[in-house]
Amino acid sequence: MLNTHTRNLYQDVILDHNKKPRNYRVLEGHSHMAHGDNPLCGDKIDVYLTVDENDVVVDVSFMGDGCAISKASASMMTTMVKGKPLDEVNTLFREFHQMSTGKLDPDTEANHLGRLKIFAGVRDLPARVKCATLAWHTLDAALKGDRKVSTE
Amino acid sequence: MIQTREAEKNTALLNVDQIREDFPVLGRMINGMPLAYLDNAASSQSPRQVIDAVKLYHESHHSNVHRGVHTLSQEATSLYEEAREKIRAFLNAASLKEIIFTSGTTDAVNLVASSFVEERLNEGDEILITHLEHHSNIVPWHILCERKKAKLRVLPINDRGEIILDNLDDYLTSRTRIVGVNHISNALGTINPVKKIVEAAHRKNIPVLVDGAQATPHEIVDVQDLGCDFYAISGHKMYGPTGIGVLYGKQELLEKMRPYRSGGDMILSVSFDKVVYNELPYRFEAGTPPIAQAIGLGAAADYINSIGKKAIQNYENMLLDYATRKLGEIPQVRFIGTAREKASLVSFVIDGVHPHDVGTILDGEGIAVRTGHHCAQPVMDRFSIPATTRASFAFYNTTEEIDRLVAGVRKVIEVFDA
């Protein structure tokens, strides 16, 4: 049996996405791309997006190396933002960031996080917040046209 | 079975239960479990004797050193200088003039880079380090080489994590201005043959700096026997406070070196036209030093001596053997660093599980280990891994704590289905 803190974080869904990451590939013909680094952990990630003329994310993928938290977060991010218009993607990014840093309680405050709520546990583990948010920062950077982002 | 009896004998040399009583933090509960502190190579815990020495200084003797004629200042000065003598004896340096208080090992290396090597390093010259170094014994040299258009050369290591000495002579050239080597690798635990390296370098009149941060808590360090020119240590790696370290330097070299930081206390006289620098070791201790921390470090040396270096070594070697054997029974555990001469730490990876996940799950069990690149990224690159999990043992650790570590690692493997 795991301790409560760690059990909250290492739920089956996260372990499953870690083991079988979704949308784990280079996206050919992408319109946006950025590379993210977490120098403290050595986590590395590339996020690719194809955004159509109506500002909808029609496809998204990632590649990278990192811990289970960063990998599962990236994997679940891709499944969440696929097919969504950019304004909704930006809202998700903001809310995810707020939840991870303990500024939004997804159980009591209105939000659109849905199954991403599973990452709420990182707020109790300050050293791991950056693991969960790296993919999202990289996605944000890609959409803003920055090619590189670091969580330092 | 001889080994088991040997282990029992070593355990008997130390009364670990009594020793643990000296370390208040070891009584803490973490996530509902008793703390098993296995991150001693990053920073070791302080015994009450160190904490009390610092406390007593603040409560009764605090003042500035080397300045006032009043009672407190004289008391603070003698406590500070007594600490210097304790460290001199601890390292077996020939003279008090050779013991310079710094803020730590990093500061000590930077002192040598800036005050000794810089003016001796010209374009095309070389600095030799090893593939095992901590960033603190890489980056100051890298910066210096870049500025001077000099070359940073690196002695390779083998798959065990041992420095390859076969071609050492080829690496020691007429352009080599200094050799930097750690006594014990913080990432892998390898105990390096520094005396041999010093002898080879000295045959060609090349000075050697030894990064001793990991060695002082484990090894009997005798700078005169090693023959090294500089030896750098940190207080917090040897049960003392943070913010204090020591640079040992041979007097004849220190005499010739220009000052490092400048300001008060490192001068004899100052006018706007002329400054006369203070004598050794004060020339290299500008400004008000970390007085309380130096006193704490002296108390830490006393504490280590009271237990005995030999007894510490024997006991920690027993812990190392035990941990290596028990973790080695887990097929998914792969050790990184299997040197024949090793200090009491194990660095390992579990295929398919990132060390940070290992670290978080172990923390949930109250077990503190270090996960990451250990400020030794070239070592990680050498073994083609981003990071390891490292458990490093002190004389206050027990085989029961290692059993908990092993159970924790088994739990990680189960959770991750590795």
Coordinates of C-alpha atoms in Angstrom, one line a residue:
Chain A
M1 CA 0.0 0.0 0.0
L2 CA 1.2 3.5 -0.9
N3 CA 1.0 6.4 1.4
T4 CA -2.0 8.7 0.8
H5 CA -0.1 11.5 -0.8
T6 CA 1.6 9.3 -3.3
R7 CA -1.5 7.1 -3.9
N8 CA -3.4 10.3 -4.9
L9 CA -0.7 11.0 -7.4
Y10 CA 0.1 7.6 -8.8
Q11 CA -3.4 6.5 -9.7
D12 CA -3.9 3.8 -12.3
V13 CA -4.9 6.4 -14.9
I14 CA -1.5 8.1 -14.6
L15 CA 0.4 4.9 -14.5
D16 CA -1.5 3.7 -17.6
H17 CA -0.7 6.9 -19.5
N18 CA 2.9 6.7 -18.4
K19 CA 3.2 3.2 -19.8
K20 CA 1.1 3.7 -22.9
P21 CA 1.4 7.4 -23.7
R22 CA -1.3 8.6 -26.2
N23 CA -0.4 10.7 -29.3
Y24 CA 3.2 9.8 -28.7
R25 CA 4.8 10.6 -32.1
V26 CA 6.1 13.4 -34.3
L27 CA 3.3 15.2 -36.0
E28 CA 4.0 15.5 -39.7
G29 CA 2.9 18.8 -41.3
H30 CA 2.3 20.5 -37.9
S31 CA 1.6 24.2 -37.8
H32 CA 3.1 24.8 -34.3
M33 CA 5.9 23.1 -32.3
A34 CA 8.0 23.8 -29.2
H35 CA 10.6 22.1 -27.1
G36 CA 10.4 22.2 -23.3
D37 CA 13.0 21.5 -20.7
N38 CA 12.9 20.9 -17.0
P39 CA 16.6 21.4 -16.2
L40 CA 16.1 20.3 -12.6
C41 CA 14.9 16.9 -13.5
G42 CA 16.3 16.5 -17.0
D43 CA 12.8 16.1 -18.4
K44 CA 12.6 17.0 -22.1
I45 CA 9.5 17.2 -24.3
D46 CA 8.5 18.3 -27.8
V47 CA 4.9 19.3 -28.4
Y48 CA 3.4 19.5 -31.9
L49 CA 0.1 21.0 -32.9
T50 CA -1.9 21.4 -36.1
V51 CA -4.3 24.3 -35.8
D52 CA -6.7 24.9 -38.6
E53 CA -8.0 28.2 -40.1
N54 CA -10.9 28.3 -37.5
D55 CA -8.4 28.2 -34.7
V56 CA -9.2 24.7 -33.7
V57 CA -6.5 22.2 -32.6
V58 CA -7.2 19.4 -35.2
D59 CA -4.2 17.3 -34.1
V60 CA -1.6 17.3 -31.4
S61 CA 1.2 15.0 -30.3
F62 CA 4.3 14.9 -28.1
M63 CA 7.6 13.1 -27.8
G64 CA 10.0 13.2 -24.9
D65 CA 11.7 11.7 -21.8
G66 CA 10.7 12.2 -18.3
C67 CA 9.1 10.9 -15.1
A68 CA 5.7 9.3 -15.0
I69 CA 4.0 12.6 -13.9
S70 CA 5.4 14.6 -16.8
K71 CA 4.7 11.8 -19.3
A72 CA 1.2 11.1 -18.2
S73 CA 0.4 14.8 -18.0
A74 CA 1.6 15.3 -21.6
S75 CA -0.4 12.3 -22.8
M76 CA -3.6 13.4 -21.1
M77 CA -3.1 16.9 -22.3
T78 CA -3.1 15.8 -25.9
T79 CA -6.3 13.8 -25.4
M80 CA -8.0 16.8 -23.8
V81 CA -7.0 19.5 -26.3
K82 CA -7.5 17.6 -29.5
G83 CA -10.5 19.1 -31.4
K84 CA -10.8 22.0 -29.1
P85 CA -10.8 25.7 -30.2
L86 CA -7.8 27.7 -29.0
D87 CA -9.7 29.8 -26.5
E88 CA -10.8 26.6 -24.7
V89 CA -7.2 25.3 -24.8
N90 CA -6.0 28.5 -23.2
T91 CA -8.6 28.2 -20.4
L92 CA -7.5 24.6 -19.7
F93 CA -3.8 25.7 -19.6
R94 CA -4.7 28.5 -17.1
E95 CA -6.8 26.3 -14.9
F96 CA -4.4 23.4 -15.0
H97 CA -1.6 25.7 -13.9
Q98 CA -3.7 27.2 -11.1
M99 CA -4.7 23.7 -9.9
S100 CA -1.1 22.5 -9.8
T101 CA 0.1 25.4 -7.8
G102 CA -2.8 25.2 -5.4
K103 CA -4.6 28.3 -6.5
L104 CA -7.7 26.5 -7.8
D105 CA -9.5 23.7 -6.0
P106 CA -11.1 21.7 -8.7
D107 CA -13.5 20.1 -6.3
T108 CA -15.1 23.4 -5.0
E109 CA -14.4 25.9 -7.7
A110 CA -15.9 26.0 -11.3
N111 CA -13.5 24.7 -13.9
H112 CA -13.3 22.7 -17.1
L113 CA -10.5 20.3 -16.1
G114 CA -12.6 17.1 -16.1
R115 CA -10.3 14.1 -15.9
L116 CA -7.2 16.3 -15.6
K117 CA -8.3 16.8 -12.0
I118 CA -6.3 13.7 -11.3
F119 CA -3.2 15.8 -11.2
A120 CA -4.5 17.9 -8.3
G121 CA -2.2 15.8 -6.0
V122 CA 0.9 17.6 -7.2
R123 CA 0.0 20.7 -5.2
D124 CA 1.1 18.7 -2.1
L125 CA 4.5 17.9 -3.7
P126 CA 6.1 21.2 -4.6
A127 CA 9.1 19.5 -6.2
R128 CA 6.8 17.8 -8.7
V129 CA 4.6 20.7 -9.8
K130 CA 7.0 21.4 -12.7
C131 CA 6.8 17.8 -13.9
A132 CA 3.0 18.1 -14.3
T133 CA 3.1 21.6 -15.9
L134 CA 6.0 21.1 -18.4
A135 CA 3.8 19.8 -21.2
W136 CA 1.3 22.6 -20.8
H137 CA 4.0 25.3 -20.7
T138 CA 5.5 23.8 -23.9
L139 CA 2.1 23.7 -25.6
D140 CA 1.5 27.4 -24.6
A141 CA 4.9 28.3 -26.0
A142 CA 4.2 26.5 -29.2
L143 CA 1.0 28.3 -29.7
K144 CA 2.7 31.7 -28.9
G145 CA 5.3 30.9 -31.5
D146 CA 8.2 30.4 -29.0
R147 CA 10.3 27.4 -30.0
K148 CA 11.8 26.8 -26.6
V149 CA 10.6 26.9 -23.1
S150 CA 12.2 26.1 -19.8
T151 CA 10.5 25.7 -16.4
E152 CA 13.4 27.3 -14.6
Chain B
M1 CA 30.0 -16.6 6.8
I2 CA 33.2 -14.9 7.8
Q3 CA 31.7 -11.7 6.3
T4 CA 28.7 -11.9 8.6
R5 CA 30.8 -12.2 11.7
E6 CA 33.0 -9.4 10.5
A7 CA 29.8 -7.3 10.1
E8 CA 28.7 -8.1 13.6
K9 CA 32.0 -7.1 15.0
N10 CA 31.9 -3.8 13.1
T11 CA 28.4 -3.1 14.4
A12 CA 29.6 -3.8 17.9
L13 CA 32.2 -1.1 17.5
L14 CA 29.5 1.5 17.3
N15 CA 26.6 2.0 19.6
V16 CA 24.3 3.2 16.9
D17 CA 21.2 3.5 19.2
Q18 CA 23.2 5.8 21.4
I19 CA 24.6 7.7 18.5
R20 CA 21.1 8.2 17.0
E21 CA 20.1 9.9 20.3
D22 CA 22.6 12.6 19.4
F23 CA 20.7 13.5 16.2
P24 CA 17.4 15.3 17.1
V25 CA 16.1 15.2 13.5
L26 CA 16.3 11.4 13.4
G27 CA 13.3 11.3 15.7
R28 CA 11.1 13.0 13.1
M29 CA 8.1 11.3 11.5
I30 CA 7.7 11.9 7.7
N31 CA 4.3 11.1 6.1
G32 CA 3.5 9.0 9.2
M33 CA 6.7 7.0 9.1
P34 CA 9.9 7.4 11.0
L35 CA 12.4 9.3 8.9
A36 CA 15.1 7.1 7.2
Y37 CA 17.6 9.7 6.2
L38 CA 19.6 8.2 3.3
D39 CA 20.7 11.5 1.6
N40 CA 23.9 12.1 3.5
A41 CA 26.0 12.7 0.5
A42 CA 23.9 15.7 -0.3
S43 CA 23.9 17.0 3.2
S44 CA 24.4 15.2 6.5
Q45 CA 22.5 15.8 9.7
S46 CA 24.0 17.6 12.7
P47 CA 24.3 16.1 16.2
R48 CA 23.2 18.0 19.3
Q49 CA 26.9 18.7 20.0
V50 CA 27.2 20.8 16.8
I51 CA 23.8 22.4 17.3
D52 CA 24.7 23.3 20.9
A53 CA 28.0 24.7 20.0
V54 CA 26.4 27.1 17.6
K55 CA 23.6 27.9 20.1
L56 CA 26.0 28.6 22.9
Y57 CA 28.0 30.9 20.6
H58 CA 24.8 32.9 19.8
E59 CA 23.6 32.9 23.3
S60 CA 26.8 33.8 25.1
H61 CA 29.8 34.8 22.9
H62 CA 28.5 36.4 19.7
S63 CA 30.6 39.3 18.6
N64 CA 32.8 40.2 15.6
V65 CA 36.2 38.5 15.5
H66 CA 39.7 40.0 15.2
R67 CA 38.5 43.4 16.0
G68 CA 37.3 44.5 19.4
V69 CA 39.2 44.6 22.7
H70 CA 36.1 43.8 24.6
T71 CA 35.4 40.5 26.3
L72 CA 32.9 39.1 23.8
S73 CA 35.0 39.9 20.8
Q74 CA 38.0 38.2 22.4
E75 CA 35.8 35.1 23.2
A76 CA 34.4 35.0 19.7
T77 CA 37.9 35.3 18.3
S78 CA 39.3 32.5 20.4
L79 CA 36.4 30.2 19.6
Y80 CA 36.8 30.9 15.9
E81 CA 40.6 30.3 16.0
E82 CA 40.1 27.1 18.1
A83 CA 37.8 25.8 15.3
R84 CA 40.6 26.5 12.9
E85 CA 43.0 24.5 15.0
K86 CA 40.5 21.6 15.2
I87 CA 40.2 21.5 11.4
R88 CA 44.0 21.7 11.0
A89 CA 44.4 18.7 13.2
F90 CA 41.5 17.0 11.4
L91 CA 43.2 17.3 8.1
N92 CA 46.7 17.0 9.6
A93 CA 47.8 20.2 7.9
A94 CA 51.3 21.5 8.9
S95 CA 50.2 24.9 9.9
L96 CA 47.2 27.0 10.9
K97 CA 48.2 29.4 8.1
E98 CA 47.1 26.7 5.7
I99 CA 43.5 26.6 6.9
I100 CA 41.3 29.1 5.2
F101 CA 37.6 29.3 6.1
T102 CA 35.4 29.6 3.0
S103 CA 31.6 29.3 2.4
G104 CA 32.1 25.7 1.2
T105 CA 33.8 23.5 -1.3
T106 CA 32.5 25.5 -4.3
D107 CA 33.9 28.7 -2.8
A108 CA 37.2 27.0 -2.1
V109 CA 37.6 25.7 -5.7
N110 CA 36.7 29.2 -7.0
L111 CA 39.3 30.7 -4.7
V112 CA 42.0 28.5 -6.2
A113 CA 40.7 29.2 -9.7
S114 CA 40.7 32.9 -9.2
S115 CA 43.8 33.5 -7.0
F116 CA 46.1 30.8 -8.1
V117 CA 45.3 29.4 -11.5
E118 CA 44.1 32.4 -13.4
E119 CA 47.3 34.3 -13.5
R120 CA 49.3 31.2 -14.3
L121 CA 47.0 30.1 -17.2
N122 CA 47.7 31.3 -20.7
E123 CA 46.3 30.6 -24.1
G124 CA 46.8 27.0 -25.1
D125 CA 47.5 25.9 -21.5
E126 CA 45.5 23.0 -20.0
I127 CA 43.6 22.2 -16.9
L128 CA 43.1 18.5 -16.2
I129 CA 40.0 17.2 -14.4
T130 CA 38.3 13.8 -14.4
H131 CA 35.0 12.5 -15.8
L132 CA 33.8 11.9 -12.2
E133 CA 33.8 15.5 -11.1
H134 CA 30.9 17.4 -9.4
H135 CA 29.9 20.5 -11.3
S136 CA 31.7 22.6 -8.6
N137 CA 35.0 21.1 -9.9
I138 CA 34.1 21.6 -13.5
V139 CA 32.4 24.9 -14.0
P140 CA 35.0 27.2 -12.4
W141 CA 37.6 25.6 -14.7
H142 CA 35.4 25.7 -17.7
I143 CA 34.8 29.5 -17.2
L144 CA 38.5 30.1 -16.7
C145 CA 39.5 28.1 -19.8
E146 CA 36.9 29.9 -21.9
R147 CA 38.2 33.3 -20.8
K148 CA 41.9 32.4 -21.3
K149 CA 41.4 30.2 -24.4
A150 CA 42.9 27.3 -22.5
K151 CA 41.9 23.7 -22.8
L152 CA 39.9 21.7 -20.2
R153 CA 41.0 18.1 -20.5
V154 CA 39.2 15.2 -18.9
L155 CA 40.5 11.9 -17.6
P156 CA 38.1 9.1 -18.6
I157 CA 36.4 6.6 -16.4
N158 CA 35.6 2.9 -17.0
D159 CA 32.3 1.1 -16.8
R160 CA 32.7 0.6 -13.0
G161 CA 33.0 4.4 -12.5
E162 CA 36.8 4.3 -11.8
I163 CA 39.2 6.8 -13.2
I164 CA 41.4 5.2 -16.0
L165 CA 45.0 6.0 -15.0
D166 CA 46.7 4.1 -17.8
N167 CA 47.5 7.2 -19.9
L168 CA 47.7 9.6 -17.0
D169 CA 51.2 10.6 -18.0
D170 CA 49.9 11.7 -21.5
Y171 CA 47.3 13.9 -19.9
L172 CA 49.9 15.6 -17.7
T173 CA 51.7 17.8 -20.2
S174 CA 54.0 20.7 -20.1
R175 CA 50.9 22.9 -20.6
T176 CA 49.0 21.5 -17.6
R177 CA 48.6 24.2 -15.0
I178 CA 46.5 22.3 -12.4
V179 CA 44.8 19.0 -11.8
G180 CA 41.4 18.9 -10.1
V181 CA 40.1 15.6 -8.8
N182 CA 37.6 14.6 -6.2
H183 CA 38.6 12.3 -3.4
I184 CA 35.3 10.5 -3.5
S185 CA 32.7 10.8 -6.3
N186 CA 29.4 12.2 -5.0
A187 CA 27.5 10.5 -7.8
L188 CA 28.9 7.0 -7.7
G189 CA 30.9 6.8 -4.4
T190 CA 34.2 5.8 -6.1
I191 CA 37.2 6.4 -3.9
N192 CA 39.8 7.8 -6.2
P193 CA 43.5 7.1 -5.9
V194 CA 44.4 10.7 -5.3
K195 CA 47.8 10.1 -3.8
K196 CA 48.9 8.3 -7.0
I197 CA 47.6 11.2 -9.1
V198 CA 49.3 13.7 -6.9
E199 CA 52.6 11.8 -7.2
A200 CA 52.3 11.6 -11.0
A201 CA 51.5 15.3 -11.3
H202 CA 54.2 16.3 -8.9
R203 CA 56.8 14.5 -11.0
K204 CA 56.0 17.1 -13.6
N205 CA 55.7 20.0 -11.1
I206 CA 51.9 20.2 -11.7
P207 CA 49.9 21.3 -8.6
V208 CA 46.8 19.3 -7.6
L209 CA 43.5 20.4 -6.0
V210 CA 41.5 17.7 -4.3
D211 CA 37.8 18.1 -3.9
G212 CA 37.3 16.4 -0.5
A213 CA 33.7 17.3 0.1
Q214 CA 32.6 13.6 0.2
A215 CA 35.8 12.3 1.8
T216 CA 35.9 14.1 5.2
P217 CA 32.9 12.2 6.6
H218 CA 34.3 8.8 5.6
E219 CA 38.1 8.8 5.0
I220 CA 41.0 9.5 7.3
V221 CA 42.3 12.6 5.4
D222 CA 45.9 13.5 5.9
V223 CA 46.8 16.3 3.5
Q224 CA 50.5 15.9 4.2
D225 CA 50.4 12.2 3.4
L226 CA 48.4 12.8 0.2
G227 CA 50.8 15.6 -0.7
C228 CA 48.1 17.6 -2.5
D229 CA 48.6 21.3 -2.9
F230 CA 44.9 22.2 -2.2
Y231 CA 42.2 20.3 -0.4
A232 CA 38.6 21.7 -0.3
I233 CA 35.9 20.6 2.1
S234 CA 32.3 21.5 3.1
G235 CA 31.0 21.6 6.7
H236 CA 27.5 20.3 6.0
K237 CA 28.8 17.1 4.4
M238 CA 30.5 16.2 7.7
Y239 CA 27.7 16.8 10.2
G240 CA 28.5 20.5 10.5
P241 CA 26.5 23.6 9.5
T242 CA 25.9 24.9 6.0
G243 CA 27.7 28.1 4.8
I244 CA 31.1 27.0 6.0
G245 CA 33.9 25.1 4.3
V246 CA 37.7 25.1 4.3
L247 CA 40.4 25.4 1.8
Y248 CA 43.6 23.8 2.8
G249 CA 46.5 25.1 0.8
K250 CA 50.3 24.6 1.0
Q251 CA 51.7 27.6 2.7
E252 CA 54.4 28.2 0.1
L253 CA 51.7 28.5 -2.6
L254 CA 49.2 30.5 -0.5
E255 CA 52.1 33.0 0.2
K256 CA 52.4 33.7 -3.5
M257 CA 48.7 34.0 -4.3
R258 CA 46.9 37.2 -4.8
P259 CA 43.9 38.0 -2.6
Y260 CA 40.5 36.5 -3.5
R261 CA 37.7 38.6 -2.2
S262 CA 38.7 42.0 -0.8
G263 CA 37.5 44.1 2.1
G264 CA 37.9 44.3 5.8
D265 CA 40.0 41.8 7.9
M266 CA 42.1 40.8 4.9
I267 CA 44.4 43.8 5.2
L268 CA 47.1 45.1 7.5
S269 CA 46.8 48.7 6.5
V270 CA 44.8 50.7 4.1
S271 CA 45.2 54.2 2.6
F272 CA 43.9 55.4 -0.7
D273 CA 47.3 54.9 -2.3
K274 CA 48.4 51.7 -0.7
V275 CA 47.0 48.5 0.7
V276 CA 49.1 46.0 2.7
Y277 CA 47.4 42.6 2.8
N278 CA 47.1 40.7 6.0
E279 CA 49.1 37.6 6.7
L280 CA 47.9 34.0 6.1
P281 CA 45.3 32.8 6.5
Y282 CA 43.4 36.0 7.0
R283 CA 44.5 37.4 3.7
F284 CA 41.8 35.1 2.1
E285 CA 39.1 35.8 4.6
A286 CA 37.6 39.2 3.7
G287 CA 34.7 40.6 5.7
T288 CA 33.1 39.1 8.8
P289 CA 33.4 35.3 8.4
P290 CA 30.7 32.8 9.2
I291 CA 31.8 32.6 12.9
A292 CA 29.0 30.5 14.3
Q293 CA 29.3 28.1 11.4
A294 CA 33.1 27.7 11.8
I295 CA 32.6 26.9 15.5
G296 CA 29.9 24.4 14.5
L297 CA 32.3 22.8 12.1
G298 CA 35.0 22.5 14.8
A299 CA 32.4 20.8 17.0
A300 CA 31.6 18.4 14.1
A301 CA 35.3 17.4 13.8
D302 CA 35.3 16.8 17.5
Y303 CA 32.2 14.6 17.2
I304 CA 33.7 12.5 14.4
N305 CA 36.9 12.1 16.3
S306 CA 34.9 11.0 19.4
I307 CA 33.4 8.1 17.4
G308 CA 36.5 7.4 15.6
K309 CA 37.2 7.4 11.8
K310 CA 38.2 3.7 11.7
A311 CA 35.0 2.6 13.5
I312 CA 32.9 4.8 11.2
Q313 CA 34.6 3.3 8.1
N314 CA 34.1 -0.2 9.3
Y315 CA 30.4 0.3 10.1
E316 CA 29.6 2.2 6.9
N317 CA 31.3 -0.4 4.8
M318 CA 29.1 -3.0 6.5
L319 CA 26.0 -0.8 5.5
L320 CA 27.3 -0.6 2.0
D321 CA 27.8 -4.3 1.7
Y322 CA 24.4 -4.9 3.1
A323 CA 22.6 -2.5 0.8
T324 CA 24.5 -3.7 -2.2
R325 CA 23.6 -7.3 -1.4
K326 CA 19.9 -6.6 -0.6
L327 CA 19.2 -4.3 -3.5
G328 CA 21.2 -6.5 -5.8
E329 CA 18.7 -9.3 -5.1
I330 CA 16.1 -7.2 -7.0
P331 CA 16.4 -8.1 -10.7
Q332 CA 15.1 -4.7 -11.9
V333 CA 17.8 -2.8 -10.0
R334 CA 20.8 -1.8 -12.0
F335 CA 23.7 -0.3 -10.1
I336 CA 25.5 2.7 -11.6
G337 CA 29.0 2.8 -10.2
T338 CA 30.5 -0.5 -9.0
A339 CA 34.1 0.7 -8.2
R340 CA 36.2 -1.7 -6.2
E341 CA 37.0 1.1 -3.7
K342 CA 33.7 2.7 -2.8
A343 CA 32.3 4.9 -0.1
S344 CA 29.0 4.1 1.5
L345 CA 26.5 5.0 -1.2
V346 CA 24.6 3.2 -3.9
S347 CA 23.4 4.8 -7.1
F348 CA 21.0 2.8 -9.1
V349 CA 18.3 2.9 -11.8
I350 CA 15.2 0.8 -12.3
D351 CA 14.5 0.3 -16.0
G352 CA 11.2 1.8 -17.0
V353 CA 10.9 4.0 -13.8
H354 CA 12.2 7.6 -13.6
P355 CA 14.2 8.3 -10.5
H356 CA 11.9 11.2 -9.5
D357 CA 9.0 8.8 -9.3
V358 CA 11.2 6.5 -7.1
G359 CA 12.1 9.5 -4.9
T360 CA 8.5 10.6 -4.5
I361 CA 7.2 7.1 -3.6
L362 CA 10.1 6.5 -1.2
D363 CA 9.4 9.9 0.4
G364 CA 5.8 8.7 1.0
E365 CA 7.4 5.9 3.1
G366 CA 9.5 8.4 5.1
I367 CA 12.7 7.5 3.2
A368 CA 14.9 10.4 2.0
V369 CA 17.1 9.6 -1.0
R370 CA 18.5 11.8 -3.7
T371 CA 17.2 11.5 -7.2
G372 CA 18.6 13.4 -10.2
H373 CA 21.9 14.0 -11.8
H374 CA 23.7 14.8 -8.5
C375 CA 25.3 17.9 -10.1
A376 CA 27.4 15.5 -12.1
Q377 CA 25.8 15.5 -15.5
P378 CA 28.9 14.2 -17.4
V379 CA 28.8 11.1 -15.2
M380 CA 25.1 10.6 -16.2
D381 CA 26.0 11.1 -19.8
R382 CA 28.8 8.5 -19.5
F383 CA 26.3 5.9 -18.5
S384 CA 23.6 7.2 -21.0
I385 CA 21.1 7.9 -18.2
P386 CA 19.3 11.2 -17.3
A387 CA 19.5 10.5 -13.5
T388 CA 19.8 7.9 -10.8
T389 CA 18.4 7.2 -7.4
R390 CA 21.1 7.5 -4.8
A391 CA 21.0 6.3 -1.2
S392 CA 24.0 7.4 0.8
F393 CA 24.7 6.2 4.3
A394 CA 26.1 7.7 7.5
F395 CA 27.1 6.0 10.7
Y396 CA 23.7 6.8 12.2
N397 CA 21.9 4.7 9.6
T398 CA 20.9 1.1 10.3
T399 CA 20.4 -2.1 8.4
E400 CA 16.7 -1.8 9.3
E401 CA 16.5 1.5 7.4
I402 CA 18.1 -0.3 4.4
D403 CA 15.5 -3.0 4.7
R404 CA 12.9 -0.2 4.5
L405 CA 14.6 1.2 1.4
V406 CA 14.6 -2.2 -0.2
A407 CA 10.9 -2.7 0.6
G408 CA 10.2 0.8 -0.8
V409 CA 12.0 -0.1 -4.1
R410 CA 10.0 -3.3 -4.4
K411 CA 6.9 -1.3 -3.9
V412 CA 7.9 1.1 -6.7
I413 CA 8.5 -1.9 -9.0
E414 CA 5.1 -3.2 -8.1
V415 CA 3.3 0.1 -8.7
F416 CA 5.0 0.7 -12.0
D417 CA 4.8 -2.9 -13.0
A418 CA 8.4 -2.6 -14.0

